XYZ file of N, CA and C in Angstrom:
843
model
N -16.887 -30.102 29.549
C -16.043 -30.930 28.681
C -14.909 -31.522 29.499
N -14.612 -32.777 29.249
C -13.594 -33.486 30.019
C -12.224 -32.845 29.844
N -11.423 -32.926 30.913
C -10.057 -32.409 30.842
C -9.121 -33.404 30.170
N -9.569 -34.646 30.029
C -8.728 -35.659 29.411
C -8.643 -35.411 27.918
N -7.435 -35.228 27.426
C -7.229 -34.933 26.018
C -6.342 -35.996 25.382
N -6.656 -36.310 24.145
C -5.846 -37.235 23.374
C -5.437 -36.557 22.076
N -4.347 -37.019 21.524
C -3.826 -36.407 20.303
C -3.715 -37.448 19.197
N -4.074 -37.039 18.001
C -3.787 -37.840 16.813
C -3.039 -36.929 15.842
N -2.202 -37.508 15.017
C -1.392 -36.705 14.094
C -1.794 -37.013 12.660
N -2.052 -35.961 11.899
C -2.469 -36.104 10.509
C -1.665 -35.135 9.654
N -0.864 -35.689 8.761
C -0.071 -34.890 7.826
C 0.718 -33.797 8.548
N 1.319 -34.163 9.676
C 2.168 -33.253 10.413
C 1.433 -32.349 11.375
N 0.103 -32.432 11.425
C -0.684 -31.601 12.331
C -1.223 -32.432 13.491
N -1.070 -31.919 14.713
C -1.650 -32.583 15.876
C -3.096 -32.147 16.033
N -3.996 -33.132 16.159
C -5.421 -32.866 16.321
C -5.834 -33.357 17.712
N -6.459 -32.475 18.489
C -6.877 -32.808 19.849
C -8.276 -33.411 19.846
N -8.438 -34.473 20.645
C -9.741 -35.128 20.813
C -10.063 -35.135 22.303
N -11.267 -34.698 22.659
C -11.683 -34.669 24.058
C -13.048 -35.340 24.199
N -13.397 -35.660 25.447
C -14.688 -36.274 25.751
C -15.616 -35.248 26.394
N -16.896 -35.308 26.030
C -17.921 -34.496 26.676
C -19.204 -35.304 26.700
N -19.690 -35.600 27.929
C -20.888 -36.438 28.083
C -20.739 -37.746 27.310
N -19.533 -38.299 27.409
C -19.207 -39.585 26.779
C -19.242 -39.539 25.250
N -19.180 -38.339 24.685
C -19.112 -38.172 23.236
C -17.766 -37.575 22.864
N -17.269 -37.910 21.683
C -15.974 -37.416 21.227
C -16.132 -36.090 20.501
N -15.338 -35.121 20.930
C -15.278 -33.821 20.263
C -13.860 -33.602 19.745
N -13.767 -33.118 18.518
C -12.474 -32.938 17.853
C -12.223 -31.447 17.641
N -11.001 -31.034 17.843
C -10.659 -29.620 17.682
C -10.668 -29.240 16.200
N -11.648 -28.432 15.809
C -11.649 -27.977 14.415
C -10.694 -26.793 14.245
N -10.271 -26.220 15.375
C -9.200 -25.212 15.299
C -7.920 -25.878 14.807
N -7.630 -27.072 15.354
C -6.449 -27.815 14.891
C -6.597 -28.224 13.430
N -7.799 -28.635 13.042
C -8.036 -29.039 11.646
C -7.835 -27.842 10.720
N -8.318 -26.665 11.149
C -8.225 -25.461 10.316
C -6.780 -25.063 10.037
N -5.863 -25.463 10.912
C -4.447 -25.136 10.709
C -3.908 -25.735 9.417
N -4.515 -26.814 8.969
C -4.075 -27.446 7.720
C -4.305 -26.518 6.529
N -5.310 -25.635 6.651
C -5.619 -24.700 5.563
C -4.921 -23.362 5.754
N -4.967 -22.841 7.001
C -4.316 -21.563 7.285
C -4.022 -21.495 8.778
N -2.800 -21.787 9.147
C -2.419 -21.856 10.562
C -2.474 -20.504 11.252
N -2.426 -19.410 10.465
C -2.410 -18.072 11.046
C -3.802 -17.466 11.210
N -4.811 -18.078 10.623
C -6.163 -17.501 10.679
C -7.208 -18.604 10.805
N -7.050 -19.435 11.837
C -7.960 -20.575 12.006
C -9.406 -20.126 12.255
N -9.570 -19.039 13.011
C -10.917 -18.551 13.279
C -11.632 -18.128 12.020
N -10.887 -17.491 11.113
C -11.463 -17.043 9.847
C -11.852 -18.237 8.982
N -11.013 -19.261 8.987
C -11.306 -20.478 8.210
C -12.606 -21.109 8.695
N -12.738 -21.208 10.021
C -13.943 -21.815 10.603
C -15.176 -20.978 10.281
N -15.063 -19.655 10.375
C -16.197 -18.767 10.083
C -16.651 -18.891 8.639
N -15.697 -18.970 7.709
C -16.053 -19.115 6.302
C -16.827 -20.409 6.075
N -16.392 -21.477 6.720
C -17.099 -22.762 6.572
C -18.501 -22.697 7.194
N -18.591 -22.116 8.376
C -19.873 -22.052 9.068
C -20.866 -21.124 8.371
N -20.381 -20.221 7.559
C -21.257 -19.242 6.917
C -21.937 -19.763 5.667
N -21.542 -20.923 5.201
C -22.182 -21.485 4.009
C -23.551 -22.055 4.369
N -24.470 -21.976 3.450
C -25.828 -22.446 3.701
C -25.842 -23.952 3.970
N -25.016 -24.693 3.236
C -24.978 -26.154 3.435
C -24.550 -26.483 4.867
N -23.518 -25.817 5.361
C -23.034 -26.079 6.720
C -24.111 -25.759 7.750
N -24.772 -24.626 7.580
C -25.826 -24.237 8.517
C -26.954 -25.263 8.521
N -27.350 -25.723 7.360
C -28.411 -26.732 7.280
C -27.971 -28.042 7.945
N -26.716 -28.412 7.707
C -26.201 -29.651 8.295
C -26.153 -29.550 9.821
N -25.607 -28.455 10.329
C -25.506 -28.292 11.778
C -26.890 -28.187 12.423
N -27.824 -27.515 11.736
C -29.178 -27.415 12.262
C -29.845 -28.776 12.340
N -29.663 -29.600 11.324
C -30.229 -30.954 11.327
C -29.622 -31.781 12.448
N -28.309 -31.663 12.633
C -27.641 -32.425 13.709
C -28.184 -32.007 15.067
N -28.353 -30.707 15.295
C -28.853 -30.214 16.577
C -30.288 -30.692 16.833
N -31.124 -30.688 15.810
C -32.500 -31.156 15.962
C -32.546 -32.620 16.377
N -31.568 -33.400 15.899
C -31.527 -34.827 16.208
C -30.975 -35.112 17.600
N -30.095 -34.229 18.120
C -29.377 -34.529 19.355
C -29.609 -33.543 20.498
N -30.223 -32.417 20.208
C -30.312 -31.349 21.215
C -31.762 -30.911 21.422
N -32.412 -31.368 22.502
C -33.809 -30.979 22.739
C -33.984 -29.501 23.062
N -32.895 -28.821 23.440
C -32.975 -27.396 23.785
C -32.539 -26.491 22.636
N -32.409 -27.052 21.467
C -31.973 -26.276 20.306
C -33.025 -25.224 19.963
N -32.571 -23.974 19.756
C -33.472 -22.870 19.441
C -33.737 -22.868 17.933
N -34.822 -23.505 17.555
C -35.152 -23.670 16.142
C -35.489 -22.333 15.487
N -36.122 -21.446 16.239
C -36.501 -20.137 15.687
C -35.268 -19.341 15.272
N -34.268 -19.289 16.160
C -33.037 -18.575 15.832
C -32.290 -19.263 14.691
N -32.366 -20.579 14.658
C -31.735 -21.314 13.556
C -32.333 -20.896 12.220
N -33.655 -20.786 12.169
C -34.315 -20.386 10.922
C -33.921 -18.975 10.515
N -33.788 -18.082 11.487
C -33.361 -16.715 11.179
C -31.962 -16.701 10.572
N -31.061 -17.484 11.169
C -29.689 -17.552 10.655
C -29.683 -18.161 9.259
N -30.468 -19.204 9.082
C -30.537 -19.873 7.781
C -31.047 -18.915 6.711
N -32.045 -18.099 7.044
C -32.593 -17.139 6.081
C -31.585 -16.055 5.718
N -30.730 -15.677 6.670
C -29.724 -14.639 6.415
C -28.545 -15.169 5.609
N -28.319 -16.478 5.670
C -27.157 -17.054 4.977
C -27.271 -16.809 3.476
N -26.143 -16.522 2.865
C -26.122 -16.262 1.432
C -26.203 -14.792 1.103
N -26.602 -13.975 2.062
C -26.677 -12.534 1.802
C -25.284 -11.913 1.838
N -25.152 -10.754 1.236
C -23.850 -10.087 1.185
C -23.352 -9.753 2.588
N -22.113 -10.094 2.850
C -21.503 -9.761 4.125
C -21.889 -10.666 5.275
N -22.655 -11.714 5.004
C -23.065 -12.610 6.092
C -21.876 -13.426 6.592
N -21.607 -13.351 7.880
C -20.533 -14.122 8.513
C -21.079 -14.732 9.803
N -20.845 -15.992 9.992
C -21.300 -16.671 11.208
C -20.085 -17.235 11.936
N -19.907 -16.819 13.191
C -18.828 -17.357 14.011
C -19.377 -18.457 14.909
N -18.485 -19.281 15.422
C -18.911 -20.361 16.320
C -19.572 -19.782 17.571
N -19.035 -18.696 18.084
C -19.596 -18.068 19.281
C -21.018 -17.587 19.029
N -21.272 -16.927 17.881
C -22.615 -16.441 17.561
C -23.597 -17.599 17.389
N -23.126 -18.664 16.756
C -23.970 -19.848 16.542
C -24.379 -20.461 17.882
N -23.420 -20.622 18.779
C -23.690 -21.237 20.087
C -24.625 -20.365 20.921
N -24.326 -19.061 20.978
C -25.129 -18.155 21.807
C -26.548 -17.983 21.275
N -26.693 -17.977 19.962
C -28.012 -17.727 19.367
C -28.919 -18.958 19.407
N -28.359 -20.119 19.192
C -29.198 -21.323 19.037
C -29.099 -22.303 20.202
N -28.228 -22.024 21.163
C -28.004 -22.956 22.274
C -27.485 -24.300 21.756
N -26.621 -24.220 20.747
C -26.081 -25.431 20.115
C -25.132 -26.171 21.042
N -25.065 -27.484 20.888
C -24.139 -28.314 21.667
C -23.150 -29.066 20.772
N -23.379 -29.027 19.471
C -22.500 -29.754 18.553
C -21.157 -29.087 18.375
N -21.103 -27.783 18.668
C -19.861 -27.014 18.598
C -19.640 -26.328 19.943
N -18.419 -26.393 20.436
C -18.083 -25.824 21.737
C -16.847 -24.938 21.584
N -16.916 -23.730 22.098
C -15.774 -22.807 22.076
C -15.156 -22.765 23.459
N -13.864 -23.029 23.541
C -13.157 -23.057 24.819
C -12.099 -21.968 24.845
N -11.963 -21.355 26.014
C -10.919 -20.350 26.212
C -9.782 -20.959 27.022
N -8.699 -20.212 27.187
C -7.610 -20.678 28.022
C -6.491 -21.349 27.239
N -5.609 -21.992 28.005
C -4.394 -22.577 27.430
C -4.705 -23.597 26.338
N -5.703 -24.432 26.599
C -6.068 -25.454 25.625
C -7.350 -25.062 24.889
N -7.507 -23.756 24.676
C -8.717 -23.256 24.054
C -8.794 -23.559 22.573
N -9.908 -23.133 22.001
C -10.149 -23.358 20.589
C -11.590 -23.775 20.383
N -11.917 -24.117 19.165
C -13.268 -24.549 18.822
C -13.271 -26.053 18.595
N -14.163 -26.722 19.306
C -14.299 -28.172 19.200
C -15.664 -28.505 18.630
N -15.735 -29.571 17.860
C -17.006 -30.001 17.281
C -17.180 -31.495 17.492
N -18.447 -31.888 17.673
C -18.744 -33.319 17.742
C -18.163 -33.984 16.513
N -17.730 -35.220 16.666
C -17.024 -35.895 15.576
C -17.816 -35.882 14.262
N -19.152 -35.974 14.329
C -19.965 -35.938 13.106
C -19.758 -34.632 12.355
N -19.731 -33.541 13.106
C -19.570 -32.221 12.499
C -18.115 -31.984 12.105
N -17.188 -32.462 12.940
C -15.754 -32.284 12.642
C -15.374 -32.978 11.339
N -15.947 -34.147 11.089
C -15.656 -34.854 9.843
C -16.157 -34.054 8.631
N -17.308 -33.385 8.782
C -17.823 -32.551 7.697
C -16.895 -31.371 7.436
N -16.401 -30.784 8.525
C -15.471 -29.663 8.371
C -14.192 -30.124 7.683
N -13.694 -31.293 8.086
C -12.476 -31.836 7.477
C -12.685 -32.092 5.985
N -13.884 -32.505 5.603
C -14.193 -32.732 4.192
C -14.141 -31.430 3.406
N -14.597 -30.337 4.037
C -14.544 -29.021 3.404
C -13.103 -28.556 3.248
N -12.264 -28.897 4.227
C -10.848 -28.547 4.148
C -10.175 -29.308 3.021
N -10.379 -30.644 3.015
C -9.732 -31.499 2.021
C -10.291 -32.906 2.145
N -10.700 -33.495 1.022
C -11.207 -34.872 1.048
C -10.134 -35.829 1.555
N -8.895 -35.582 1.134
C -7.790 -36.421 1.583
C -7.596 -36.298 3.092
N -7.668 -35.052 3.590
C -7.486 -34.823 5.020
C -8.580 -35.523 5.816
N -9.802 -35.497 5.328
C -10.915 -36.166 6.015
C -10.663 -37.662 6.115
N -10.184 -38.278 5.040
C -9.923 -39.714 5.066
C -8.844 -40.062 6.088
N -7.794 -39.259 6.136
C -6.740 -39.484 7.135
C -7.283 -39.288 8.555
N -8.148 -38.280 8.730
C -8.724 -38.013 10.041
C -9.575 -39.194 10.508
N -10.414 -39.711 9.640
C -11.268 -40.845 9.999
C -10.419 -42.061 10.349
N -9.373 -42.302 9.558
C -8.505 -43.452 9.803
C -7.798 -43.348 11.144
N -7.226 -42.181 11.443
C -6.500 -42.007 12.702
C -7.446 -41.991 13.895
N -8.634 -41.424 13.715
C -9.619 -41.421 14.800
C -10.045 -42.855 15.118
N -10.257 -43.667 14.097
C -10.634 -45.061 14.326
C -9.520 -45.829 15.013
N -8.268 -45.522 14.637
C -7.138 -46.172 15.299
C -7.136 -45.834 16.789
N -7.439 -44.569 17.117
C -7.515 -44.140 18.512
C -8.598 -44.903 19.262
N -9.754 -45.085 18.626
C -10.851 -45.826 19.257
C -10.490 -47.294 19.442
N -9.767 -47.868 18.479
C -9.337 -49.259 18.603
C -8.390 -49.441 19.783
N -7.504 -48.458 19.974
C -6.582 -48.519 21.104
C -7.337 -48.436 22.426
N -8.381 -47.612 22.459
C -9.201 -47.504 23.662
C -9.886 -48.826 23.986
N -10.350 -49.522 22.950
C -11.010 -50.817 23.160
C -10.033 -51.848 23.696
N -8.799 -51.822 23.181
C -7.790 -52.753 23.680
C -7.503 -52.491 25.153
N -7.370 -51.202 25.498
C -7.096 -50.852 26.889
C -8.259 -51.230 27.780
N -9.487 -51.062 27.257
C -10.669 -51.450 28.018
C -10.658 -52.943 28.303
N -10.273 -53.730 27.275
C -10.188 -55.174 27.467
C -9.177 -55.535 28.530
N -8.041 -54.839 28.532
C -7.004 -55.079 29.551
C -7.535 -54.733 30.937
N -8.214 -53.588 31.049
C -8.758 -53.176 32.339
C -9.812 -54.156 32.834
N -10.610 -54.693 31.901
C -11.624 -55.661 32.306
C -10.973 -56.907 32.887
N -9.875 -57.333 32.277
C -9.178 -58.509 32.795
C -8.614 -58.229 34.181
N -8.055 -57.026 34.370
C -7.511 -56.667 35.672
C -8.616 -56.612 36.726
N -9.748 -56.020 36.343
C -10.862 -55.935 37.281
C -11.435 -57.308 37.593
N -11.400 -58.194 36.586
C -11.887 -59.553 36.813
C -11.059 -60.254 37.882
N -9.742 -60.075 37.828
C -8.902 -60.714 38.835
C -9.160 -60.114 40.220
N -9.459 -58.799 40.281
C -9.744 -58.179 41.569
C -11.046 -58.718 42.167
N -12.075 -58.866 41.302
C -13.351 -59.398 41.771
C -13.193 -60.831 42.254
N -12.468 -61.619 41.452
C -12.260 -63.010 41.839
C -11.409 -63.114 43.102
N -10.499 -62.169 43.288
C -9.674 -62.183 44.490
C -10.544 -61.977 45.732
N -11.579 -61.128 45.604
C -12.487 -60.913 46.731
C -13.228 -62.226 47.051
N -13.691 -62.924 46.013
C -14.351 -64.220 46.216
C -13.400 -65.187 46.911
N -12.153 -65.147 46.452
C -11.118 -66.036 46.976
C -10.857 -65.768 48.458
N -10.657 -64.486 48.818
C -10.351 -64.142 50.212
C -11.544 -64.380 51.125
N -12.756 -64.189 50.602
C -13.943 -64.483 51.399
C -14.020 -65.968 51.734
N -13.654 -66.812 50.765
C -13.656 -68.251 51.010
C -12.622 -68.617 52.077
N -11.467 -67.951 52.048
C -10.437 -68.192 53.057
C -10.963 -67.798 54.438
N -11.591 -66.614 54.502
C -12.083 -66.114 55.781
C -13.122 -67.060 56.382
N -14.000 -67.618 55.543
C -15.080 -68.451 56.029
C -14.633 -69.869 56.364
N -13.552 -70.341 55.728
C -13.221 -71.754 55.848
C -11.861 -72.055 56.460
N -10.900 -71.117 56.384
C -9.556 -71.424 56.850
C -9.147 -70.645 58.095
N -9.743 -69.510 58.314
C -9.303 -68.660 59.408
C -10.148 -68.937 60.653
N -9.557 -69.457 61.720
C -10.312 -69.672 62.965
C -10.740 -68.350 63.559
N -11.650 -68.411 64.503
C -12.114 -67.196 65.164
C -11.027 -66.649 66.096
N -11.140 -65.371 66.388
C -10.305 -64.685 67.374
C -8.839 -64.554 66.965
N -8.527 -64.650 65.681
C -7.166 -64.372 65.237
C -6.951 -62.857 65.218
N -5.723 -62.443 65.506
C -5.448 -61.009 65.419
C -5.219 -60.620 63.955
N -5.116 -59.320 63.692
C -4.998 -58.842 62.314
C -3.755 -59.372 61.626
N -2.656 -59.485 62.362
C -1.416 -59.984 61.769
C -1.573 -61.430 61.312
N -2.237 -62.238 62.118
C -2.462 -63.631 61.744
C -3.379 -63.732 60.519
N -4.403 -62.889 60.456
C -5.314 -62.902 59.315
C -4.572 -62.523 58.038
N -3.741 -61.485 58.142
C -2.959 -61.060 56.985
C -2.031 -62.160 56.517
N -1.447 -62.872 57.467
C -0.545 -63.972 57.110
C -1.298 -65.058 56.371
N -2.507 -65.357 56.806
C -3.291 -66.391 56.130
C -3.605 -65.984 54.696
N -3.970 -64.713 54.497
C -4.256 -64.243 53.142
C -3.006 -64.325 52.268
N -1.878 -63.880 52.794
C -0.638 -63.905 52.034
C -0.266 -65.326 51.677
N -0.470 -66.238 52.608
C -0.152 -67.632 52.360
C -0.982 -68.185 51.209
N -2.282 -67.887 51.200
C -3.138 -68.386 50.130
C -2.832 -67.699 48.801
N -2.469 -66.424 48.836
C -2.078 -65.749 47.601
C -0.859 -66.417 47.000
N 0.056 -66.864 47.865
C 1.263 -67.520 47.369
C 0.995 -68.931 46.853
N -0.106 -69.536 47.282
C -0.500 -70.815 46.675
C -0.740 -70.603 45.182
N -1.445 -69.518 44.843
C -1.705 -69.208 43.436
C -0.425 -68.788 42.721
N 0.404 -67.989 43.406
C 1.668 -67.570 42.798
C 2.553 -68.763 42.475
N 2.640 -69.705 43.408
C 3.464 -70.894 43.183
C 2.886 -71.754 42.065
N 1.552 -71.905 42.042
C 0.909 -72.741 41.025
C 1.130 -72.195 39.625
N 1.074 -70.867 39.484
C 1.169 -70.264 38.150
C 2.575 -69.783 37.801
N 3.252 -69.132 38.760
C 4.540 -68.505 38.464
C 5.743 -69.294 38.993
N 5.479 -70.267 39.871
C 6.578 -71.066 40.413
C 7.396 -70.349 41.470
N 6.885 -69.274 42.021
C 7.601 -68.536 43.064
C 6.608 -67.763 43.910
N 7.016 -67.455 45.144
C 6.176 -66.656 46.032
C 6.361 -65.176 45.726
N 5.503 -64.354 46.321
C 5.620 -62.906 46.126
C 6.963 -62.397 46.628
N 7.429 -62.921 47.759
C 8.711 -62.497 48.318
C 9.863 -62.907 47.412
N 9.801 -64.113 46.897
C 10.858 -64.563 45.996
C 10.938 -63.684 44.756
N 9.772 -63.270 44.256
C 9.764 -62.394 43.081
C 10.346 -61.027 43.430
N 9.954 -60.472 44.605
C 10.480 -59.160 45.007
C 11.979 -59.211 45.225
N 12.469 -60.301 45.821
C 13.911 -60.433 46.050
C 14.672 -60.506 44.733
N 14.046 -61.129 43.732
C 14.695 -61.271 42.423
C 14.548 -60.013 41.561
N 13.600 -59.122 41.935
C 13.349 -57.907 41.140
C 13.287 -56.679 42.055
N 14.381 -56.337 42.718
C 14.367 -55.215 43.675
C 14.132 -53.861 43.029
N 14.344 -53.752 41.716
C 14.199 -52.472 41.040
C 12.786 -52.218 40.527
N 11.902 -53.208 40.656
C 10.551 -53.082 40.119
C 9.552 -52.733 41.217
N 8.586 -51.891 40.885
C 7.527 -51.531 41.816
C 6.340 -52.476 41.621
N 5.493 -52.554 42.651
C 4.317 -53.400 42.539
C 4.616 -54.845 42.888
N 3.878 -55.756 42.272
C 4.064 -57.174 42.553
C 4.076 -57.973 41.268
N 4.246 -59.265 41.409
C 4.394 -60.136 40.245
C 3.201 -60.061 39.308
N 2.011 -59.838 39.855
C 0.809 -59.812 39.032
C 0.725 -58.554 38.175
N 1.361 -57.472 38.633
C 1.381 -56.239 37.849
C 2.196 -56.389 36.575
N 3.052 -57.397 36.536
C 3.908 -57.610 35.362
C 3.472 -58.844 34.564
N 2.283 -59.342 34.854
C 1.759 -60.508 34.143
C 1.201 -60.094 32.795
N 1.274 -61.007 31.823
C 0.641 -60.724 30.541
C -0.824 -61.139 30.595
N -1.565 -60.816 29.543
C -3.003 -61.048 29.558
C -3.347 -62.531 29.684
N -2.519 -63.400 29.110
C -2.767 -64.839 29.209
C -2.655 -65.311 30.653
N -1.644 -64.842 31.339
C -1.467 -65.212 32.740
C -2.602 -64.675 33.611
N -3.088 -63.460 33.296
C -4.183 -62.891 34.083
C -5.473 -63.688 33.923
N -5.732 -64.145 32.706
C -6.920 -64.974 32.485
C -6.803 -66.278 33.263
N -5.629 -66.905 33.198
C -5.406 -68.150 33.923
C -5.517 -67.920 35.427
N -4.960 -66.807 35.907
C -4.998 -66.503 37.334
C -6.435 -66.343 37.822
N -7.268 -65.674 37.007
C -8.676 -65.504 37.375
C -9.354 -66.859 37.542
N -9.041 -67.788 36.644
C -9.620 -69.125 36.738
C -9.124 -69.859 37.984
N -7.833 -69.738 38.271
C -7.267 -70.414 39.437
C -7.868 -69.890 40.739
N -8.121 -68.595 40.801
C -8.709 -68.018 42.005
C -10.087 -68.610 42.286
N -10.879 -68.733 41.215
C -12.205 -69.327 41.388
C -12.105 -70.782 41.835
N -11.219 -71.522 41.195
C -11.078 -72.940 41.519
C -10.563 -73.135 42.949
N -9.621 -72.290 43.369
C -9.093 -72.429 44.724
C -10.177 -72.159 45.764
N -11.058 -71.192 45.462
C -12.172 -70.917 46.372
C -13.061 -72.151 46.508
N -13.301 -72.844 45.382
C -14.107 -74.071 45.417
C -13.403 -75.158 46.225
N -12.085 -75.305 45.987
C -11.318 -76.338 46.706
C -11.307 -76.059 48.211
N -11.204 -74.776 48.572
C -11.225 -74.409 49.994
C -12.568 -74.777 50.616
N -13.640 -74.449 49.903
C -14.973 -74.785 50.410
C -15.163 -76.294 50.550
N -14.468 -77.065 49.703
C -14.562 -78.528 49.771
C -13.689 -79.118 50.874
N -12.880 -78.257 51.523
C -12.068 -78.720 52.654
C -10.753 -79.371 52.275
N -10.268 -79.156 51.036
C -8.996 -79.763 50.623
C -7.833 -79.060 51.322
N -6.855 -79.806 51.806
C -5.686 -79.189 52.449
C -4.870 -78.386 51.434
N -4.101 -77.437 51.946
C -3.361 -76.532 51.081
C -2.395 -77.256 50.137
N -1.689 -78.238 50.646
C -0.716 -78.946 49.812
C -1.392 -79.655 48.643
N -2.570 -80.224 48.884
C -3.299 -80.906 47.812
C -3.834 -79.905 46.792
N -4.298 -78.747 47.297
C -4.794 -77.714 46.388
C -3.682 -77.173 45.507
N -2.503 -76.993 46.061
C -1.377 -76.472 45.291
C -1.051 -77.393 44.121
N -1.021 -78.703 44.370
C -0.733 -79.652 43.300
C -1.808 -79.608 42.215
N -3.075 -79.582 42.623
C -4.171 -79.515 41.660
C -4.107 -78.233 40.822
N -3.885 -77.117 41.509
C -3.852 -75.833 40.813
C -2.679 -75.741 39.847
N -1.546 -76.300 40.239
C -0.387 -76.299 39.350
C -0.651 -77.109 38.086
N -1.279 -78.274 38.237
C -1.616 -79.103 37.073
C -2.614 -78.383 36.164
N -3.599 -77.705 36.788
C -4.589 -76.968 36.000
C -3.931 -75.790 35.284
N -3.024 -75.095 35.981
C -2.329 -73.950 35.376
C -1.536 -74.378 34.152
N -0.830 -75.494 34.257
C -0.049 -76.007 33.112
C -0.963 -76.297 31.939
N -2.083 -76.972 32.213
C -3.024 -77.330 31.154
C -3.656 -76.101 30.519
N -4.105 -75.154 31.360
C -4.785 -73.976 30.824
C -3.838 -73.056 30.068
N -2.617 -72.904 30.550
C -1.670 -72.031 29.856
C -1.335 -72.571 28.471
N -1.266 -73.889 28.337
C -1.021 -74.484 27.018
C -2.149 -74.132 26.055
N -3.379 -74.211 26.563
C -4.538 -73.904 25.727
C -4.581 -72.412 25.388
N -4.373 -71.564 26.404
C -4.458 -70.119 26.199
C -3.364 -69.597 25.273
N -2.166 -70.152 25.408
C -1.058 -69.706 24.556
C -1.264 -70.118 23.105
N -2.041 -71.170 22.898
C -2.326 -71.625 21.530
C -3.437 -70.801 20.888
N -4.194 -70.062 21.713
C -5.303 -69.257 21.213
C -4.809 -67.840 20.937
N -4.529 -67.528 19.671
C -3.952 -66.231 19.317
C -4.923 -65.079 19.526
N -6.231 -65.348 19.530
C -7.208 -64.270 19.656
C -7.117 -63.559 20.995
N -6.623 -64.256 22.025
C -6.545 -63.631 23.344
C -5.528 -62.496 23.367
N -4.551 -62.546 22.460
C -3.554 -61.485 22.419
C -4.137 -60.158 21.954
N -5.354 -60.188 21.368
C -6.001 -58.948 20.959
C -6.299 -58.051 22.151
N -6.352 -58.653 23.354
C -6.617 -57.889 24.561
C -5.348 -57.309 25.167
N -4.204 -57.646 24.612
C -2.938 -57.231 25.196
C -2.470 -55.923 24.575
N -2.504 -54.792 25.322
C -2.089 -53.508 24.764
C -0.618 -53.460 24.428
N 0.167 -54.394 24.952
C 1.597 -54.389 24.666
C 1.890 -54.946 23.278
N 0.885 -55.626 22.705
C 1.075 -56.231 21.393
C 0.752 -55.205 20.322
N 1.746 -54.500 19.856
C 1.542 -53.412 18.910
C 1.086 -53.899 17.542
N 1.303 -55.169 17.245
C 0.954 -55.695 15.944
C -0.317 -56.531 15.993
N -1.141 -56.306 17.003
C -2.320 -57.146 17.197
C -3.275 -57.060 16.026
N -3.338 -55.927 15.317
C -4.280 -55.766 14.234
C -3.683 -56.153 12.889
N -2.423 -56.509 12.875
C -1.770 -56.789 11.600
C -1.894 -58.268 11.256
C-alpha cells in the first residue's frame, strides 16, 4: 500500500485515503470513529459479521481477486448468523486471501477498505455519513484531476523545450563551441521567449524578485504556460527556417499578444489552474 496519504474531513472526523495498485482505499477505522471512537475494531467486526456484509464482500472479491479462496468464503458464509459468530478483518483476510480489506499496523495503522466496500460500511454507519463521504471523496478526486492537468501543462512545456533546444543545437550553434558558449546560446534563445511573452529576460526577473526561488516560468499561470508551449514550437520552426533572432523575437511577440488575448477570453482554460479555488463554482 502506498505511503502517500490524503485526508478528507466529514462531520469533524478526519478520514484517511491511500493508494494501493492505483486503487483508492479508505480507512474504515476512521469511519468507525463516527459511531464509537473508543471501540472502532468492535464496530468493524459487528458490521463484518452480518450475512449481508459477508455476501457483499465475497461478491466483490470474486469480481476483483483471482486468488480469492472461495471455499473458505463459503464456510464463513455458512457460519454467519449462528450464535456467537464474530468475524474480524484479520480473520477474513487470512482465511480468504481477500484484497478488498487491508489491516495495517504501526503509527498509521488501522483497517482500510477499497472505496466500494468503504462506502457500504459508511452506509451501515449512517446514510447521511455515506453521502458526505461520497461528496468529499469526489471533491478529492476532482482536485487530483486539476493537479494532473497542471502537471500535464508543465510537462508539455518541458517536452517542447527539448524540441526547441534541439533546433538551436542543429541550426544556431557552430561546431567546436565549448560548453560555456553552448550554454550561453541556450540562455539567449530562452530569453527570446521570455522577452516575447513576459517582456523581460530571466536575469531581469531574478533581479526584480531576489526573494523568490526558481525562475519566471515557475510563477507563470496556466494561460501563460499554454502560450509558452506554443511559442517554443513556433520558435523551433522559425529557427529551422533560418530567420534571424531579432526577426523571430518580433514575430513571437506579436503571436504572444494575439494568443494571450484569445486564451484569456477562454474561461474553460482556468479549469486547469489549481490556484483557482472557485473553478467549479
